[in-house]
XYZ file of C-alpha atoms in Angstrom:
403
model
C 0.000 0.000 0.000
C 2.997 2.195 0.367
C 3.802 4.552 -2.606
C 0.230 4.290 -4.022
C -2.227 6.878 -3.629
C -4.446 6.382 -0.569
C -8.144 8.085 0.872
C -8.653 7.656 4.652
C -12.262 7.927 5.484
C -13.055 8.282 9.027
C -16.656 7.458 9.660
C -19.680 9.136 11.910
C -20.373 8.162 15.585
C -20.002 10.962 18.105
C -17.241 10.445 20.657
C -17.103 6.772 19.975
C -16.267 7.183 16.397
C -12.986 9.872 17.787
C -11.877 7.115 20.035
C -11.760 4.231 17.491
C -10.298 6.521 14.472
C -7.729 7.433 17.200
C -6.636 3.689 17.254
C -7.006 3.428 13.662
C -4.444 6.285 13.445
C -2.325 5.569 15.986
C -1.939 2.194 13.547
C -1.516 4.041 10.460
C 1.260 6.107 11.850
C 3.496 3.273 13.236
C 3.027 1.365 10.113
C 4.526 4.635 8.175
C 0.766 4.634 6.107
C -0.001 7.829 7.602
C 2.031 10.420 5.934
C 1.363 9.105 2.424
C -2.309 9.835 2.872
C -3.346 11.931 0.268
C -7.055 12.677 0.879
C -9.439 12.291 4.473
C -12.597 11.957 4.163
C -14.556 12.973 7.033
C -18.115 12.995 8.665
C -19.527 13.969 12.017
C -17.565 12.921 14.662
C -14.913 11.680 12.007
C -14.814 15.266 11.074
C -13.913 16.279 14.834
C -10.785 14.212 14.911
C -10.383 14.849 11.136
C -9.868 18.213 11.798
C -7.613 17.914 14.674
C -5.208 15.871 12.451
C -4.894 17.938 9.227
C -4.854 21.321 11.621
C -2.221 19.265 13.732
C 1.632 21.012 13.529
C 3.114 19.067 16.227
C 4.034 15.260 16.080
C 1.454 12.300 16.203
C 1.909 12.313 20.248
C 1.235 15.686 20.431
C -1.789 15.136 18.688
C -2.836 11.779 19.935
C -3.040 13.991 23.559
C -5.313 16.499 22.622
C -7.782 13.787 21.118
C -7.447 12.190 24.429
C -7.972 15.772 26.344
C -10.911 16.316 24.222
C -12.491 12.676 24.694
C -11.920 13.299 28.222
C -13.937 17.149 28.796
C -16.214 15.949 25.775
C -18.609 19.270 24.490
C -21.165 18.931 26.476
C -20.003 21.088 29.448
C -18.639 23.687 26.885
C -21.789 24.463 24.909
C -23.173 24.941 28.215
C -20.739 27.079 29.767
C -21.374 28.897 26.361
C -24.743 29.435 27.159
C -24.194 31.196 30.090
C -21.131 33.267 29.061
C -21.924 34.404 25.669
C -24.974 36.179 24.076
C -25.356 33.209 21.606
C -27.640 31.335 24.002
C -29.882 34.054 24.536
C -29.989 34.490 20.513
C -31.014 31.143 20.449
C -33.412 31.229 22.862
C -34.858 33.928 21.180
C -35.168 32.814 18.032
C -36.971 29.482 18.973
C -39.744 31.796 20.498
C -39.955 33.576 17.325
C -39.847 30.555 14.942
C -42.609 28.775 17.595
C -44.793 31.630 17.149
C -44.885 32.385 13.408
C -44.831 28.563 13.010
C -48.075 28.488 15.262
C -49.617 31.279 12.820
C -48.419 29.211 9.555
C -49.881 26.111 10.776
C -53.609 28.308 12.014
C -53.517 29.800 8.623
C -53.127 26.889 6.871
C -55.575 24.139 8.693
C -58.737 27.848 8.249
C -57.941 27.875 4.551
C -58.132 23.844 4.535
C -61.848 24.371 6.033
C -62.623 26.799 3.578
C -61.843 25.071 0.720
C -64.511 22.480 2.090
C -66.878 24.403 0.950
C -66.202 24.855 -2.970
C -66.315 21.574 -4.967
C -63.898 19.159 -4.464
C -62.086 19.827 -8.257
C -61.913 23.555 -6.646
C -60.238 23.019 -3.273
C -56.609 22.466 -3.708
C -55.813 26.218 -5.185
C -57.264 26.949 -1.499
C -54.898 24.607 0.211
C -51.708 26.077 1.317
C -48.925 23.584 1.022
C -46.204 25.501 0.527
C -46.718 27.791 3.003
C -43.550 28.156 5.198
C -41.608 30.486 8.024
C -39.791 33.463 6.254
C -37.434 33.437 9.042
C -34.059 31.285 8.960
C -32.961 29.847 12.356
C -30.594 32.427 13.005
C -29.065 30.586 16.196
C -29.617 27.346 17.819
C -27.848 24.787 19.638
C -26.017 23.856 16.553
C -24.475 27.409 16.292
C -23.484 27.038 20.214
C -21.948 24.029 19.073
C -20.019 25.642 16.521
C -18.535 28.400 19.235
C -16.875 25.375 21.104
C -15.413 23.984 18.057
C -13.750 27.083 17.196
C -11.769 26.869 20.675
C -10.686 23.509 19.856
C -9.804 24.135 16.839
C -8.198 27.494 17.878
C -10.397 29.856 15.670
C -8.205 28.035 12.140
C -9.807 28.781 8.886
C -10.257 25.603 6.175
C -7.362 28.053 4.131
C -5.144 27.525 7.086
C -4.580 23.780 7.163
C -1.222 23.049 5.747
C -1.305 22.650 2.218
C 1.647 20.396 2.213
C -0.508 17.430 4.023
C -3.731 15.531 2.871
C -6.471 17.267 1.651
C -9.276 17.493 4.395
C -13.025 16.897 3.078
C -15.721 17.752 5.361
C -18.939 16.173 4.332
C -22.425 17.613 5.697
C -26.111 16.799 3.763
C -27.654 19.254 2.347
C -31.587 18.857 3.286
C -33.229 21.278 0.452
C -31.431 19.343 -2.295
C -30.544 15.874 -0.516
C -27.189 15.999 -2.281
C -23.854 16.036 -0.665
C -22.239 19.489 0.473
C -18.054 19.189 0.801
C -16.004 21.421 2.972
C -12.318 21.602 1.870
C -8.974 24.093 1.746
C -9.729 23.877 -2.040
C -12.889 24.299 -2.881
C -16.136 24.015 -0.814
C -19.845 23.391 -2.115
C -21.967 21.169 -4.121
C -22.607 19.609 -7.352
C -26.295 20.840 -7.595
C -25.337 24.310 -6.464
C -21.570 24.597 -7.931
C -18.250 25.941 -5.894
C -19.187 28.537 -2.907
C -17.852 31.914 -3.418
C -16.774 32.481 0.518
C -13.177 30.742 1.156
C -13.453 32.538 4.570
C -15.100 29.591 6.098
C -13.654 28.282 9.300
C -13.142 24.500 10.519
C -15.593 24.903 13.230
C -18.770 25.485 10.903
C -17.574 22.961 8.697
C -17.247 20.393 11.250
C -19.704 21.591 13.355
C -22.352 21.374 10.075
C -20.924 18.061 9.404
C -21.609 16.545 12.818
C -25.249 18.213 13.516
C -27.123 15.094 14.242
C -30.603 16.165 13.107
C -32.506 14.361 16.563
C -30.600 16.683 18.822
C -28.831 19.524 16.841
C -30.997 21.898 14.540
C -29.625 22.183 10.844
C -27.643 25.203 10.029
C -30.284 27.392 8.198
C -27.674 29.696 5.908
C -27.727 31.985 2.751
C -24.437 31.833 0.976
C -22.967 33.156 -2.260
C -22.169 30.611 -4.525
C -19.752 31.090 -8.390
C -22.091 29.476 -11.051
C -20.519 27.276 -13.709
C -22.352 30.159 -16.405
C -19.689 32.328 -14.489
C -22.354 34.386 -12.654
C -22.355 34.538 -8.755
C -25.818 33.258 -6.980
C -26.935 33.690 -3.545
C -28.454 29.922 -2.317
C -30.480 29.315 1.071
C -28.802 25.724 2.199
C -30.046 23.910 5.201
C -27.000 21.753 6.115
C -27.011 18.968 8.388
C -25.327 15.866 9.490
C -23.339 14.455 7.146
C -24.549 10.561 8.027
C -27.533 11.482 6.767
C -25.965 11.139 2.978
C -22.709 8.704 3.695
C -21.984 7.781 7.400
C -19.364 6.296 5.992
C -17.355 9.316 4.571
C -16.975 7.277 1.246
C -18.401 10.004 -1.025
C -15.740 11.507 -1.905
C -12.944 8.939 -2.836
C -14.986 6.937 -4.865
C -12.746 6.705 -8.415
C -15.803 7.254 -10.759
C -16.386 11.063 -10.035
C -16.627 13.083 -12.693
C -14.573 16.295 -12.413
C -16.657 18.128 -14.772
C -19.450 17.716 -12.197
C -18.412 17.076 -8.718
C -15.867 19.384 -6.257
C -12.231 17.795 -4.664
C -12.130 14.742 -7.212
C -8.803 13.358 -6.501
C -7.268 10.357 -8.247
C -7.273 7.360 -5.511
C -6.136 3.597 -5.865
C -6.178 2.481 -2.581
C -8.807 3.102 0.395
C -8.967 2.718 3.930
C -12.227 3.064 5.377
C -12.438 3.422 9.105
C -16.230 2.762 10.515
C -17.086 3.139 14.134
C -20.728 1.558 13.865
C -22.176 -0.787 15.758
C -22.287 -4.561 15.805
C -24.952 -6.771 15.791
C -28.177 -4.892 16.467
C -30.513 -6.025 18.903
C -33.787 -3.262 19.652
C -36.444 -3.796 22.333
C -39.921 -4.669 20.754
C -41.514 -1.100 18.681
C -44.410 -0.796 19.927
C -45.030 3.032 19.973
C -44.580 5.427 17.019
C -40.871 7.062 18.046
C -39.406 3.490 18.625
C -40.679 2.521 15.489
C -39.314 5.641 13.668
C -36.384 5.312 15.613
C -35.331 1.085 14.465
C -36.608 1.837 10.848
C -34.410 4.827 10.461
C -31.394 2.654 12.016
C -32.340 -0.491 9.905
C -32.167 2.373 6.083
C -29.000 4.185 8.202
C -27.558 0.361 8.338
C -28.309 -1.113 4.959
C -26.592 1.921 3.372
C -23.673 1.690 4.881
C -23.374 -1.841 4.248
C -23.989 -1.265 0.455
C -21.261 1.005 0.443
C -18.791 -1.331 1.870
C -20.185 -4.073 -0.844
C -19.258 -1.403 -3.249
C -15.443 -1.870 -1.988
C -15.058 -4.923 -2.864
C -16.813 -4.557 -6.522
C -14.477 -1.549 -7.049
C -11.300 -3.766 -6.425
C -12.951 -6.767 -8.514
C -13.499 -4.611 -11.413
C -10.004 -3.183 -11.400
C -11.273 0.159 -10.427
C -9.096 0.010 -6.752
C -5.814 -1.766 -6.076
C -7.082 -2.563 -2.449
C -8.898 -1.431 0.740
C -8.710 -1.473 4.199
C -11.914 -1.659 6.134
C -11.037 -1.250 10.248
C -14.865 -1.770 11.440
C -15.808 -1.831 15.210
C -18.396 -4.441 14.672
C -16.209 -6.737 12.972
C -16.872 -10.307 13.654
C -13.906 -10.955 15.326
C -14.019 -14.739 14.269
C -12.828 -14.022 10.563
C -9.643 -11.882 11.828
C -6.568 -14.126 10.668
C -4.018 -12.661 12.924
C -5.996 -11.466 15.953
C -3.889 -10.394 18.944
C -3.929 -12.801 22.055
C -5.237 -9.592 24.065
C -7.896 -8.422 21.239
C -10.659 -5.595 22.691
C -12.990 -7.919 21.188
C -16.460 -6.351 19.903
C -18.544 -7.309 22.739
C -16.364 -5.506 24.890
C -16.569 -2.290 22.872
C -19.718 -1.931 21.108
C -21.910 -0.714 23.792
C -20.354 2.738 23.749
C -23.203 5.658 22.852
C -22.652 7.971 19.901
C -22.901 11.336 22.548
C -20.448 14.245 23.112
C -20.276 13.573 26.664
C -16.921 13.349 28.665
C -15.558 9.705 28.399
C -13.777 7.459 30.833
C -10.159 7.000 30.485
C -10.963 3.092 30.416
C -13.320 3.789 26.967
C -11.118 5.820 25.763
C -8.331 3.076 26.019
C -10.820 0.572 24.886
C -12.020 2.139 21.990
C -8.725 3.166 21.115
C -6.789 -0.281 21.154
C -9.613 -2.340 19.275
C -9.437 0.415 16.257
C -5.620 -0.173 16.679
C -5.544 -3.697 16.860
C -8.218 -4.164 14.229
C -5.955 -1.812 11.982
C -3.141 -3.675 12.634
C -4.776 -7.151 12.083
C -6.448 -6.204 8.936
C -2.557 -4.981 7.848
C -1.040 -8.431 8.220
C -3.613 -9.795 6.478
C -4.016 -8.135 3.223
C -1.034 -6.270 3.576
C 1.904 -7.904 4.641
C 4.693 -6.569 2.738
C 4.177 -3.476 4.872
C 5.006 -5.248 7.986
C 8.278 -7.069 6.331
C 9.544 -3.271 5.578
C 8.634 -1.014 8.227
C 10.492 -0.541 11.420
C 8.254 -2.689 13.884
C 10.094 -5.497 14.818
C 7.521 -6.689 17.574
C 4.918 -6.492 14.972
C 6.623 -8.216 12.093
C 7.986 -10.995 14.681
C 4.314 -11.413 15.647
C 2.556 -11.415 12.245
C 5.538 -13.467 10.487
């Protein structure tokens, strides 16, 4: 895998998908994979630790400590604190009235001219029927854009133009709900296919992340206007409602795959070899659905689930057809029974599964356990389909072990 061009796609999760990419990492860089990255591809909480590494300028220790740090304080406490101590939280709390009460007249509006239109014939009644009828106001500040204040202290206030342009190309991927198409964040270029390259390169890693990793259960979408450079060559101003990136690819594999069409989409970079990092869950077991959100809530996971898996199905008909040298799929559900090499002290997946997709702080014990199975897993998965890598680099414990 070494000299060949390589996309890293670190998947969604919350704080459970930071810990296991951390392992995955940690893997990467020992095995010397890491620095010939050329592209990461990241979504929600991928995107957190995403951005830590390309905005990293110290070494991989430095940086493996503040993952740890922030795994440790999680955001939680922050956003918060930012409630209190900035006037974002009032802004938000004002703005929810505001969109509760027009939302209340919308909806009164809407069900009197329903009962009017009762009266005419029935051929007559839909040009009384308002079902377009929606708030004029954007959600000018929510939880999401507390969010987004805390991210820009981790990430120190750095701009998407101020990651290094000497290391791998960083692509943040959030969903854009008015189109349902893909929106990419990058140092190069930012936008979509459907609404072409955004004019503003002023963006900052915090509202890129922070729009990437706005689960839409518990984080409102960020409701934005924004300039955007037409392929016609004129300049368009586009209301985009962007939200988790999961929601499109939980998987982060959007980007890499080698049949994009340059002509169309943003960030196509040529890539032979993928490693796709996914922090999702193993087997699935729900309690019974009996009432509407439980049933909402296992038929969204069971669509969330199947896509995912027919994205990793797509891996291996990519490298059948010739259209990828190889891949590398580090997956915290992975039945550990198929490993070849496990370690004789493998974090196996019962062990580590259980861990919830929140922001909260987590235990130094989950953070090691996270940590070591996405390490181990990488490692495993290395000797395996990639062993020349172990017979070259400069672990001898590893080689000794896997030889």
């Amino acid at each position: 895998m070494k000299g060949t061009k390589i996309g890293l796609a670190l998947s969604g999760g919350g704080s459970r998908a930071i810990a296991f990419h951390l392992g995955c990492l940690r893997a990467l860089h020992e095995h010397g994979i890491l620095d010939n990255i050329k592209v990461i591809s990241t979504v929600s909480g991928g995107s957190v630790i995403g951005g830590l590494y390309a905005a990293n300028q110290g070494s991989f220790p430095e940086f493996e400590e503040r993952v740890r740090q922030l795994l440790a304080q999680g955001l939680i406490r922050s956003a918060i604190c930012k409630v209190f101590t900035t006037t974002e939280g009032l802004r938000a709390f004002f703005c929810w009235i505001i969109l509760l009460l027009v939302n209340i007249v919308l909806f009164a509006v809407s069900r009197f001219a329903w009962v009017i239109s009762l009266l005419f014939p029935a051929d007559q009644r839909s040009r009384w029927r308002l079902h377009a009828l929606h708030s004029p106001i954007r959600r000018f500040a929510s939880r999401t854009t507390i969010l987004r204040l805390v991210l820009d202290d981790v990430f120190e206030g750095k701009r998407l133009r101020d990651l290094p342009a000497d290391g791998p190309l960083l692509i943040i991927l959030a969903a854009n709900l008015r189109t349902g198409s893909a929106f990419y964040f990058s140092r190069q270029k930012s936008g979509s296919w459907r609404l072409d390259e955004l004019a503003d390169r002023d963006i900052s890693l915090a509202h890129a992340v922070t729009a990437s990793a706005a689960y839409p259960l518990l984080l409102p979408a960020l409701d934005e206007v924004l300039p955007f450079n037409k392929k016609d060559g004129s300049r368009r101003e586009e209301r985009v409602t962007l939200t988790d990136g999961g929601v499109y690819d939980n998987l982060a594999l959007a980007p890499l795959w080698p049949d994009r069409d340059p002509k169309i989409s943003l960030n196509v970079t040529e890539i032979d070899n993928i490693i796709c990092c996914r922090a999702g869950y193993g087997l699935r077991f729900d309690p019974p659905s009996q009432f509407l959100l439980a049933r909402l809530s296992s038929s969204f996971a069971c669509v969330h689930d199947r896509a995912q898996n027919a994205a990793m199905k797509r891996l291996f008909d990519l490298k059948e057809a010739g259209r990828l040298k190889g891949f590398l799929l580090p997956y915290l559900g992975q039945d550990d029974r198929r490993l070849k090499y496990p370690p004789d002290d493998l974090v196996t997946r019962e062990d580590a599964h259980a861990y919830p997709t929140d922001l909260w702080p987590m235990s130094t014990t989950w953070i090691d356990k996270l940590s070591r199975r996405g390490e181990q897993l990488t490692k495993a998965l290395i000797a395996e389909h990639h062993p020349e890598i172990l017979l070259t680099d400069s672990c001898p414990k590893i080689t000794e072990r896997y030889t």
